[in-house]
Tab-separated table of C-alpha atoms in Angstrom:
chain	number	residue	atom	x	y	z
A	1	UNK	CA	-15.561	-26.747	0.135
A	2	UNK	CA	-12.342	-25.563	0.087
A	3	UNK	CA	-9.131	-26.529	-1.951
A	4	UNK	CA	-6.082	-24.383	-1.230
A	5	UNK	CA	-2.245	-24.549	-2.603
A	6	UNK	CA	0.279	-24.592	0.174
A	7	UNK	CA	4.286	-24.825	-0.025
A	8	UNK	CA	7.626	-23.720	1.342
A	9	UNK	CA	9.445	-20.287	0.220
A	10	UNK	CA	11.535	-21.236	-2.592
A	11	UNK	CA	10.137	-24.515	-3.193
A	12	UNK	CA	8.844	-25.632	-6.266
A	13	UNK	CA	8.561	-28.790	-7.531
A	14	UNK	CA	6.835	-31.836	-6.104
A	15	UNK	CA	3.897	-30.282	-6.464
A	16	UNK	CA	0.587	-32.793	-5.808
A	17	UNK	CA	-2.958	-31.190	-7.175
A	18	UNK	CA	-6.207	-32.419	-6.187
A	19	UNK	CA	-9.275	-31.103	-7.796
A	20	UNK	CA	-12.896	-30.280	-7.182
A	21	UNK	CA	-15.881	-28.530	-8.400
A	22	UNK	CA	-17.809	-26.045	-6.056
A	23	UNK	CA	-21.146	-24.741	-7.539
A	24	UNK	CA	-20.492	-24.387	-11.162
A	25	UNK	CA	-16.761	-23.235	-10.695
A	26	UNK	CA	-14.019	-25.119	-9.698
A	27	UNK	CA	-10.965	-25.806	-7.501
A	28	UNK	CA	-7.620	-27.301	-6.908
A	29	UNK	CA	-4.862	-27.274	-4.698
A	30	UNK	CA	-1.727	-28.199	-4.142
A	31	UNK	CA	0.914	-29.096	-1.624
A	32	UNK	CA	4.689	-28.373	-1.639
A	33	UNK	CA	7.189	-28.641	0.544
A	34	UNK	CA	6.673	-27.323	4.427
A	35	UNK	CA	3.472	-24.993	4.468
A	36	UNK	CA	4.298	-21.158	4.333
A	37	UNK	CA	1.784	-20.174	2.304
A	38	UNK	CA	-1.545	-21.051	1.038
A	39	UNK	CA	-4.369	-20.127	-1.365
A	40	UNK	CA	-7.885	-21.077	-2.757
A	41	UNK	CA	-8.116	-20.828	-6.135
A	42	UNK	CA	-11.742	-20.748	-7.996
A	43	UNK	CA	-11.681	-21.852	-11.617
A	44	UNK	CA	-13.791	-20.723	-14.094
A	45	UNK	CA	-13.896	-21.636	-18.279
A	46	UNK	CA	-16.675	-20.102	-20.287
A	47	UNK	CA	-18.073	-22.676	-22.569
A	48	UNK	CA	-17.002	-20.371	-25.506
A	49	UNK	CA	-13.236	-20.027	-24.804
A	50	UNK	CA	-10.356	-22.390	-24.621
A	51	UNK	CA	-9.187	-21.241	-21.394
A	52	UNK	CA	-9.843	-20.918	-17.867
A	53	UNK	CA	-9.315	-18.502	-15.406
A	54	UNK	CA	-8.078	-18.646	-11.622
A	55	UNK	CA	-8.443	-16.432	-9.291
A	56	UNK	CA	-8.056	-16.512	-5.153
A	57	UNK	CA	-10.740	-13.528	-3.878
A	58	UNK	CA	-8.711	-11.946	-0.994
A	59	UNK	CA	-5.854	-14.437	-1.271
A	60	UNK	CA	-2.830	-15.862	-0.950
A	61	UNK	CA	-2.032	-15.701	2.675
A	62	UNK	CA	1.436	-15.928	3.331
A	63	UNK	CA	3.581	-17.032	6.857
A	64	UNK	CA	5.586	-13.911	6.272
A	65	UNK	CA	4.851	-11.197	3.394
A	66	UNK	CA	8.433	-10.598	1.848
A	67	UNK	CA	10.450	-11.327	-1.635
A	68	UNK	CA	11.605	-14.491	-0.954
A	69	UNK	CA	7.993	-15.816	0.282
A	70	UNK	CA	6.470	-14.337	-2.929
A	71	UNK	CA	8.806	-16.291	-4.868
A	72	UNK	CA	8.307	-19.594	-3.156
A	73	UNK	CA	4.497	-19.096	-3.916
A	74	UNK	CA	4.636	-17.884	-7.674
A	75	UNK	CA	6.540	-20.818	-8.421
A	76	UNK	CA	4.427	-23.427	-6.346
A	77	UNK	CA	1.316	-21.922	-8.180
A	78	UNK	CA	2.913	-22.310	-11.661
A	79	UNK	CA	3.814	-25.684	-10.874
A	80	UNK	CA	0.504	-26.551	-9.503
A	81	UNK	CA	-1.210	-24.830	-12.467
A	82	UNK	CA	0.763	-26.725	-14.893
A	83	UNK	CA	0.023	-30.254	-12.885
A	84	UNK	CA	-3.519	-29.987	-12.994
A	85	UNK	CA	-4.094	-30.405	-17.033
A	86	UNK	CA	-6.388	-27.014	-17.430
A	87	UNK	CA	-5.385	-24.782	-19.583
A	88	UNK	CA	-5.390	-21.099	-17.646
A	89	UNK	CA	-4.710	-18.304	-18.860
A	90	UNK	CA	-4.517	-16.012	-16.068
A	91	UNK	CA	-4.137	-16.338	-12.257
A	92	UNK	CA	-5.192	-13.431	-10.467
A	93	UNK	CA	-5.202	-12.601	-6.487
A	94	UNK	CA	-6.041	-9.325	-4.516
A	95	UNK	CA	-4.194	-9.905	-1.731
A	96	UNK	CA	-5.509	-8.193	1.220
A	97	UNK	CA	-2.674	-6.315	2.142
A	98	UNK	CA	-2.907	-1.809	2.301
A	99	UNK	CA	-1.016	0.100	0.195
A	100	UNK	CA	1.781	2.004	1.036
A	101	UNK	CA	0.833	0.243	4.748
A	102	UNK	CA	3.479	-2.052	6.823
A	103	UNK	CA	3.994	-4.575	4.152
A	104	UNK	CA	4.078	-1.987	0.948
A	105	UNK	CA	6.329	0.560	2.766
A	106	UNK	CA	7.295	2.383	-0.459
A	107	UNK	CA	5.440	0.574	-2.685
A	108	UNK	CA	8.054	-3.020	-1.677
A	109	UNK	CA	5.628	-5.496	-1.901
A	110	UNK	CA	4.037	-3.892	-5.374
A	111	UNK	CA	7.890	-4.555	-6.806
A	112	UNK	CA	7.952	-8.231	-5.666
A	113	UNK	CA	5.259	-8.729	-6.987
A	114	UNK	CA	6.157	-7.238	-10.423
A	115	UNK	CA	9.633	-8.915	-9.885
A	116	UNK	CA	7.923	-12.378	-9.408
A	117	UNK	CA	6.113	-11.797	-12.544
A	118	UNK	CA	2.555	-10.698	-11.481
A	119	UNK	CA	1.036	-7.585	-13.659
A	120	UNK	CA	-1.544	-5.068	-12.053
A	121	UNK	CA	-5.462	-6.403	-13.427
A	122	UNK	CA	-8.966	-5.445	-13.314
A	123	UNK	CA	-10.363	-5.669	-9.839
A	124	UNK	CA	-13.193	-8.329	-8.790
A	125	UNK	CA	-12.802	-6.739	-5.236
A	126	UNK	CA	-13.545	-3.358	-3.514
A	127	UNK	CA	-10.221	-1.823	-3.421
A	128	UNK	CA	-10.904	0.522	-0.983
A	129	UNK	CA	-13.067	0.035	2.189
A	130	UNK	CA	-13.844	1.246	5.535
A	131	UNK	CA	-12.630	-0.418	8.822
A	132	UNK	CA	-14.439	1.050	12.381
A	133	UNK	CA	-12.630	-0.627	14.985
A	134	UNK	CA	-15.158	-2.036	17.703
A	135	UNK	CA	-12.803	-2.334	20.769
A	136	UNK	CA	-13.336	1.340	22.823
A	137	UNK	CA	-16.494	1.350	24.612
A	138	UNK	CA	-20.062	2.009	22.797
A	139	UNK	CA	-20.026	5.927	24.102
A	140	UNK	CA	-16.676	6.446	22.346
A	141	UNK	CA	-18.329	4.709	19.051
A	142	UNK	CA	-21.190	7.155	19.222
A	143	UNK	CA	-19.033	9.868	19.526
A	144	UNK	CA	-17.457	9.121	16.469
A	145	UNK	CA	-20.179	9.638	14.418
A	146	UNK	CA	-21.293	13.169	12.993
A	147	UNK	CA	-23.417	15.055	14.658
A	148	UNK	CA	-25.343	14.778	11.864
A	149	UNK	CA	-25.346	11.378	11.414
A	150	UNK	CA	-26.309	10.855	15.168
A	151	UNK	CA	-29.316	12.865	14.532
A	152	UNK	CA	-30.372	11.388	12.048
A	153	UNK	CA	-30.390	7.842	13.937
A	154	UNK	CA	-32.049	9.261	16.504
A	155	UNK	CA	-35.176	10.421	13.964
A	156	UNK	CA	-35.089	7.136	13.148
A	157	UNK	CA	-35.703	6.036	16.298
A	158	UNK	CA	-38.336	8.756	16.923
A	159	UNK	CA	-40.408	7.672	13.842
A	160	UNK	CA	-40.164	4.174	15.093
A	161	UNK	CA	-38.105	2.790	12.792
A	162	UNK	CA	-37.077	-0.565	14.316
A	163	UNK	CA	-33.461	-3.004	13.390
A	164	UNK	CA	-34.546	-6.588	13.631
A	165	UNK	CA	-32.575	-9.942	13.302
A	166	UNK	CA	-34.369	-11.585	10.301
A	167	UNK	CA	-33.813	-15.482	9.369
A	168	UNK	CA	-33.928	-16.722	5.889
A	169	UNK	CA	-37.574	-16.370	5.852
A	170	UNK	CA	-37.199	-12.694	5.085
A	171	UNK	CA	-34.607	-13.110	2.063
A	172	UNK	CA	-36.597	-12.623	-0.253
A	173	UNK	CA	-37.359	-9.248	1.329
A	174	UNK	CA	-34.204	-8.190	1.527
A	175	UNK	CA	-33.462	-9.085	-2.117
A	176	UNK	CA	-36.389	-6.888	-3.357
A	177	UNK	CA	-34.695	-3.751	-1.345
A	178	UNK	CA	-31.110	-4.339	-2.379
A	179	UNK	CA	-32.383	-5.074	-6.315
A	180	UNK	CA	-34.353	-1.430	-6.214
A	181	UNK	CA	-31.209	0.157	-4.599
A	182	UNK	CA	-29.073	-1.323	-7.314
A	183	UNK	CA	-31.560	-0.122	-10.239
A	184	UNK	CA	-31.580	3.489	-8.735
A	185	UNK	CA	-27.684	3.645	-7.773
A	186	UNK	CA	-26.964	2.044	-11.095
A	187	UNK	CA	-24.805	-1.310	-10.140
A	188	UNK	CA	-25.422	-5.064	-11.089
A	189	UNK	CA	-26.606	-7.746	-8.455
A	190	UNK	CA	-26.716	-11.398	-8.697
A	191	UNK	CA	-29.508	-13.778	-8.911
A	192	UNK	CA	-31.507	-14.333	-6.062
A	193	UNK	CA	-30.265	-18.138	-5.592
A	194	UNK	CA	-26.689	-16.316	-5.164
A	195	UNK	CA	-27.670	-14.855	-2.257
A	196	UNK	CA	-29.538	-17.772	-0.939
A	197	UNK	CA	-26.373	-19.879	-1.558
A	198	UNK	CA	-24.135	-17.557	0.445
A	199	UNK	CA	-26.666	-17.596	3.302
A	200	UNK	CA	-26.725	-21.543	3.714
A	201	UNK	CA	-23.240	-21.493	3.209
A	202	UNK	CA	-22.237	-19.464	6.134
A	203	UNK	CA	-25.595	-19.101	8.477
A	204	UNK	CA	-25.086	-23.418	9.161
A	205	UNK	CA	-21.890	-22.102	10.914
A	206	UNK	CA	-23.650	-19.117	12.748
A	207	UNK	CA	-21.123	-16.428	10.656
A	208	UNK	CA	-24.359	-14.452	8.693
A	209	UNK	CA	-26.859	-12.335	10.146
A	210	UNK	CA	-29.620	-10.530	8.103
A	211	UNK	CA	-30.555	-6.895	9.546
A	212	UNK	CA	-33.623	-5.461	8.577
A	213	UNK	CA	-34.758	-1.405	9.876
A	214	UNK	CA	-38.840	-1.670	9.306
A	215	UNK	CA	-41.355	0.261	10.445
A	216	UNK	CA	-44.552	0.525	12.468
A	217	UNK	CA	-46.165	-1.549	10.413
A	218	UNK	CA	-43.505	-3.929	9.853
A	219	UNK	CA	-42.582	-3.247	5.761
A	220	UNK	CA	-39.055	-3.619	5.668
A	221	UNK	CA	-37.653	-0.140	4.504
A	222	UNK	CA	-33.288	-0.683	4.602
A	223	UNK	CA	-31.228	-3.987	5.040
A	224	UNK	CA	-27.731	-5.183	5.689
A	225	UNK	CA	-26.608	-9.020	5.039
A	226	UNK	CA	-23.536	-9.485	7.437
A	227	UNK	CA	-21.149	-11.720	7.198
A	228	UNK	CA	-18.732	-12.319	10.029
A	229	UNK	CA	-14.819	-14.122	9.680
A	230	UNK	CA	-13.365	-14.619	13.005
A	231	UNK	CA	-13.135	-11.661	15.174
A	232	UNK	CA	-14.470	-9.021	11.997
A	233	UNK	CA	-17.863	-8.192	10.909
A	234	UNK	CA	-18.169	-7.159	7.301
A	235	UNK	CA	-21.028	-6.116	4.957
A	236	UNK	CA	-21.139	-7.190	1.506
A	237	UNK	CA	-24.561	-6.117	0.568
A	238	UNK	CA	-27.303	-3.527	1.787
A	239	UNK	CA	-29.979	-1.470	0.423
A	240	UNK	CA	-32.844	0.820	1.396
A	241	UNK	CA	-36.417	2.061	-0.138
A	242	UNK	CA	-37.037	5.682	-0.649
A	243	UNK	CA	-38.486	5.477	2.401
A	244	UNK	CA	-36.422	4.406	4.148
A	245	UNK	CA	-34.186	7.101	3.039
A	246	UNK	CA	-36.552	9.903	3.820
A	247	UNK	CA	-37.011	8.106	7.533
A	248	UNK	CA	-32.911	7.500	8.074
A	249	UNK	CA	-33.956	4.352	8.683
A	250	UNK	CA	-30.558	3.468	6.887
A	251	UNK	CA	-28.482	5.310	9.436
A	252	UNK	CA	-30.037	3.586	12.583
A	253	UNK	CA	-29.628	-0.045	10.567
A	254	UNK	CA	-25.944	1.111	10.168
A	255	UNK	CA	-25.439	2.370	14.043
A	256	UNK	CA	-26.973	-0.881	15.453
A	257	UNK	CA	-24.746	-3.127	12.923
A	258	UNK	CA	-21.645	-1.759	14.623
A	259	UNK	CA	-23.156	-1.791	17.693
A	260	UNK	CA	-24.500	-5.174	18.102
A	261	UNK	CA	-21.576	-6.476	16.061
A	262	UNK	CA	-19.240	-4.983	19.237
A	263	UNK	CA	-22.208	-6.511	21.656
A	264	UNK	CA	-21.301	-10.334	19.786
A	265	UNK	CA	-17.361	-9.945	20.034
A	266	UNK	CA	-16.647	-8.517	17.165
A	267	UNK	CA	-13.656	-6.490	17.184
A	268	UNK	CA	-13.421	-4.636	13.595
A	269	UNK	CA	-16.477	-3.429	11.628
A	270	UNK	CA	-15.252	-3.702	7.418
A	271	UNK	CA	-17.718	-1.874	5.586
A	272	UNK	CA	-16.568	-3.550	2.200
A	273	UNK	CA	-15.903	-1.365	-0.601
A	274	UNK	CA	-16.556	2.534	-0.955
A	275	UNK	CA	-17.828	2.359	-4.436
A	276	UNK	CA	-18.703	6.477	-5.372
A	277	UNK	CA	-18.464	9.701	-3.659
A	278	UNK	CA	-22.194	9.289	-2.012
A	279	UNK	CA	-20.994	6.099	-0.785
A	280	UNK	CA	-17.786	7.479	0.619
A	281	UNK	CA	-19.719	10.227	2.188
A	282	UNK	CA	-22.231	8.316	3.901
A	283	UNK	CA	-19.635	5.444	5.681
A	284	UNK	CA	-17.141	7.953	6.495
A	285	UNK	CA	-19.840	9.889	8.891
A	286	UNK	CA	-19.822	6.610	10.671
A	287	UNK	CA	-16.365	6.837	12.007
A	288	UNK	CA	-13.283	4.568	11.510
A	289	UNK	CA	-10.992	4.790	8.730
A	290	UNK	CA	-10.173	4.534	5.390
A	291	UNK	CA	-8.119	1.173	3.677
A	292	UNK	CA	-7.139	0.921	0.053
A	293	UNK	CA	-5.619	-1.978	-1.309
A	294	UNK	CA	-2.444	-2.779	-3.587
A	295	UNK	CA	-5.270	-3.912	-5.915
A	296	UNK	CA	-5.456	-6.712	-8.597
A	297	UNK	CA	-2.185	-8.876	-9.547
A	298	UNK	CA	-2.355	-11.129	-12.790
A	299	UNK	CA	-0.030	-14.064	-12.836
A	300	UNK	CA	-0.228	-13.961	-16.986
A	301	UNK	CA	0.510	-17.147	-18.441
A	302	UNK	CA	-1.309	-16.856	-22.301
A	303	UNK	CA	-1.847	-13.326	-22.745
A	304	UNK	CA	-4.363	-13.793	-25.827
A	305	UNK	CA	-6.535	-15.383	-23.241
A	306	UNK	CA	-6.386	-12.778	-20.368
A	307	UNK	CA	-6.928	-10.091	-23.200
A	308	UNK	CA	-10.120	-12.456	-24.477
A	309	UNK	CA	-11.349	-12.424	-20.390
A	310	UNK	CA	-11.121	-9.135	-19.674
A	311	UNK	CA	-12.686	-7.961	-23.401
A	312	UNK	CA	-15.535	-10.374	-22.494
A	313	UNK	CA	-16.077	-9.108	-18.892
A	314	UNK	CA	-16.308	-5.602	-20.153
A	315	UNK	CA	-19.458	-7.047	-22.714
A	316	UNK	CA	-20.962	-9.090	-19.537
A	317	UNK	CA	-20.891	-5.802	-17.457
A	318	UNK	CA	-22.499	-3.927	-19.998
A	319	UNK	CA	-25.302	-6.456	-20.962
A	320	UNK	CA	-26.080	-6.859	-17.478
A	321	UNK	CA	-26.518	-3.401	-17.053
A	322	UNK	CA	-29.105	-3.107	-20.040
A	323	UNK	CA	-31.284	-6.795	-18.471
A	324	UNK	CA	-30.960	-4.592	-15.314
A	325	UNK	CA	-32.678	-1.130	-17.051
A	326	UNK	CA	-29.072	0.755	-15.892
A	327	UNK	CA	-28.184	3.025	-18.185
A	328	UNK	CA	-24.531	4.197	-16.755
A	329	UNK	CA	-23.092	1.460	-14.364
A	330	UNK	CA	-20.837	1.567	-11.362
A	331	UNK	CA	-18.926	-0.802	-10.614
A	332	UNK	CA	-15.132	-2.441	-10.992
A	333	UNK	CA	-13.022	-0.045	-13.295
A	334	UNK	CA	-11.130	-1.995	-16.388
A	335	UNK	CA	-7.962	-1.650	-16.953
A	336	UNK	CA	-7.093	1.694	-15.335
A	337	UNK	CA	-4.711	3.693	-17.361
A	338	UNK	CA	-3.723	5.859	-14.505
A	339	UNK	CA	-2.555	2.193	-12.613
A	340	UNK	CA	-0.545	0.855	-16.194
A	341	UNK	CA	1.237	4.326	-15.868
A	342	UNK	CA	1.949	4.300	-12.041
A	343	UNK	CA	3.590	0.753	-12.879
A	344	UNK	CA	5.812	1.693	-15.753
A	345	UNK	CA	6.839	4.805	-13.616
A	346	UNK	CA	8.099	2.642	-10.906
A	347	UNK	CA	9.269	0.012	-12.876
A	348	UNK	CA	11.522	2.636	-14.332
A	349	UNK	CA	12.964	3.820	-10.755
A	350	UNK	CA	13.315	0.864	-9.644
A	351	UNK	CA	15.811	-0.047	-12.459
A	352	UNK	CA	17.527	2.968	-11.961
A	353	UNK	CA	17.616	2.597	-8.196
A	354	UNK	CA	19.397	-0.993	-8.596
């Protein structure tokens, strides 16, 4: 289900909140004014704490990405915040928009933001991915990759190592890979039910496809779960068995992602997050190019309780990690010093600029 907040620029009262729970979490929204901008908000509150905590993965979107637009949004969204009786502490959004790209020439949009009151946070997102883009012809695709990499598909294909479309019959499958990769790469997964939920959610609307590279014999050896919004493929989750890795059966599964993807329509290929350097080495052989993000914003509204979140989150990583036998984890950074420092920097020069 989906609740979102939407509102003119510069509006910001009026504000009428409906609410709803989705799996566990929950959501509101709101509605101000004409519609310029809009967001989805999930709301969480630990049983153990006396506030909750919003946040809009990938969001807002806005009609047009400058000052005045912000504005209009931070204010609907504290107004809409304040309407709907829960006590937040935090809002936060990663806003899919590149750094330094069309929208942050100069860092611009990073100072609205900090002008409207948001504060860098802790990432839930990749901030940095991969983007191939599908439209040139499959020839010029293949060219892209390394000649290394395009070897190694084709010993893939010469040990018969085999992509198939798999249905949710074969999710359990895939879960057992991606939980062995995770163990040996050293990140945390989810339940299996999470997975299962995030199939049924989007395979009843034909927007998920499960890829699986086996061989001869069938056994399953590396697997991508695809999801696809509008015209873009992405792919949240993957993993491979060691041998798979010794076949390159993960470099075929890759190939004929992007290729079939291009086959269905697609127009953009997002890998979804370049996590470590082996990572980074491995997508970047497949072409394309790289995207990073202007990151995590925190709309702060009790900062005992975003201090209390972000401690706690910290802990949950950690004990995950030790249920999960990982010793050293990779995953979201917390509170990056280098990022504080970049923001007091050009919080300075920006005062001194004006």
């Amino acid at each position: 289900e989906t609740v979102g907040t939407g509102g003119g620029a510069g509006a910001a009262a009026g504000a009428s909140v409906g609410g709803a729970n989705v799996g566990g979490e929950s959501a509101f929204g709101a509605s101000v004014g004409e519609s310029a901008f809009g967001v989805q908000l999930l709301i969480r509150k630990p049983r153990m704490f006396p506030w909750a905590f919003a946040y809009a993965p990938r969001g807002p979107v806005l009609e047009r990405w400058d000052a005045a637009t912000l504005e209009g949004f931070t204010a609907g969204l504290r107004g809409a915040v304040r309407s709907s009786g829960t006590r937040v502490s935090h809002v936060r959004i990663e806003p899919e928009i590149e750094l330094n790209g069309p929208v942050d020439t100069d860092g611009e949009f990073r100072h609205a933001l900090r002008h409207s009151g948001w504060r860098t946070g802790t990432p839930i997102q990749p901030p940095r991915t991969r983007q191939v883009d599908l439209t040139p012809d499959e020839t010029v695709l293949w060219g892209e990759l390394r000649k290394k990499w395009r070897q190694y598909v084709n010993k893939a294909r010469k040990s018969e190592v085999r992509v198939v479309d798999a249905g949710v019959e074969r999710l359990p499958e895939f879960y057992s890979i991606y939980r062995d990769t995770a163990r040996r790469a050293g990140f945390v997964i989810r339940t299996y039910e999470s997975y299962l939920g995030v199939w049924q959610a989007f395979a009843r609307l034909g927007m998920a496809r499960l890829l699986i590279a086996e061989g001869p014999d069938g056994v399953g050896m590396a697997t991508l779960f695809l999801l696809r919004v509008g015209n873009r493929v992405v792919e949240p989750y993957g993993g491979m068995t060691e041998a798979g890795a010794e076949s390159r059966a993960n470099y075929l599964l890759k190939w004929e992602a992007m290729r079939t993807s291009r086959e269905q329509g697609a127009v953009s290929y997002d890998m979804w997050g370049i996590s470590h350097e082996g990572i980074e080495q491995f997508k970047t052989g497949f072409g394309g190019r790289e995207i990073k993000y202007v990151g995590a914003w925190d709309l702060v509204l009790d900062p005992a309780g975003r201090l209390a979140f972000d401690t706690a989150q910290v802990a949950q990583d950690r004990v995950g990690a030790w249920r999960h036998g990982i010793r050293k984890v990779r995953g979201r950074p917390h509170a990056p010093a280098e990022e504080k420092a970049e923001e007091k920097a050009q919080e300075k020069a920006q005062e001194k600029a004006e």
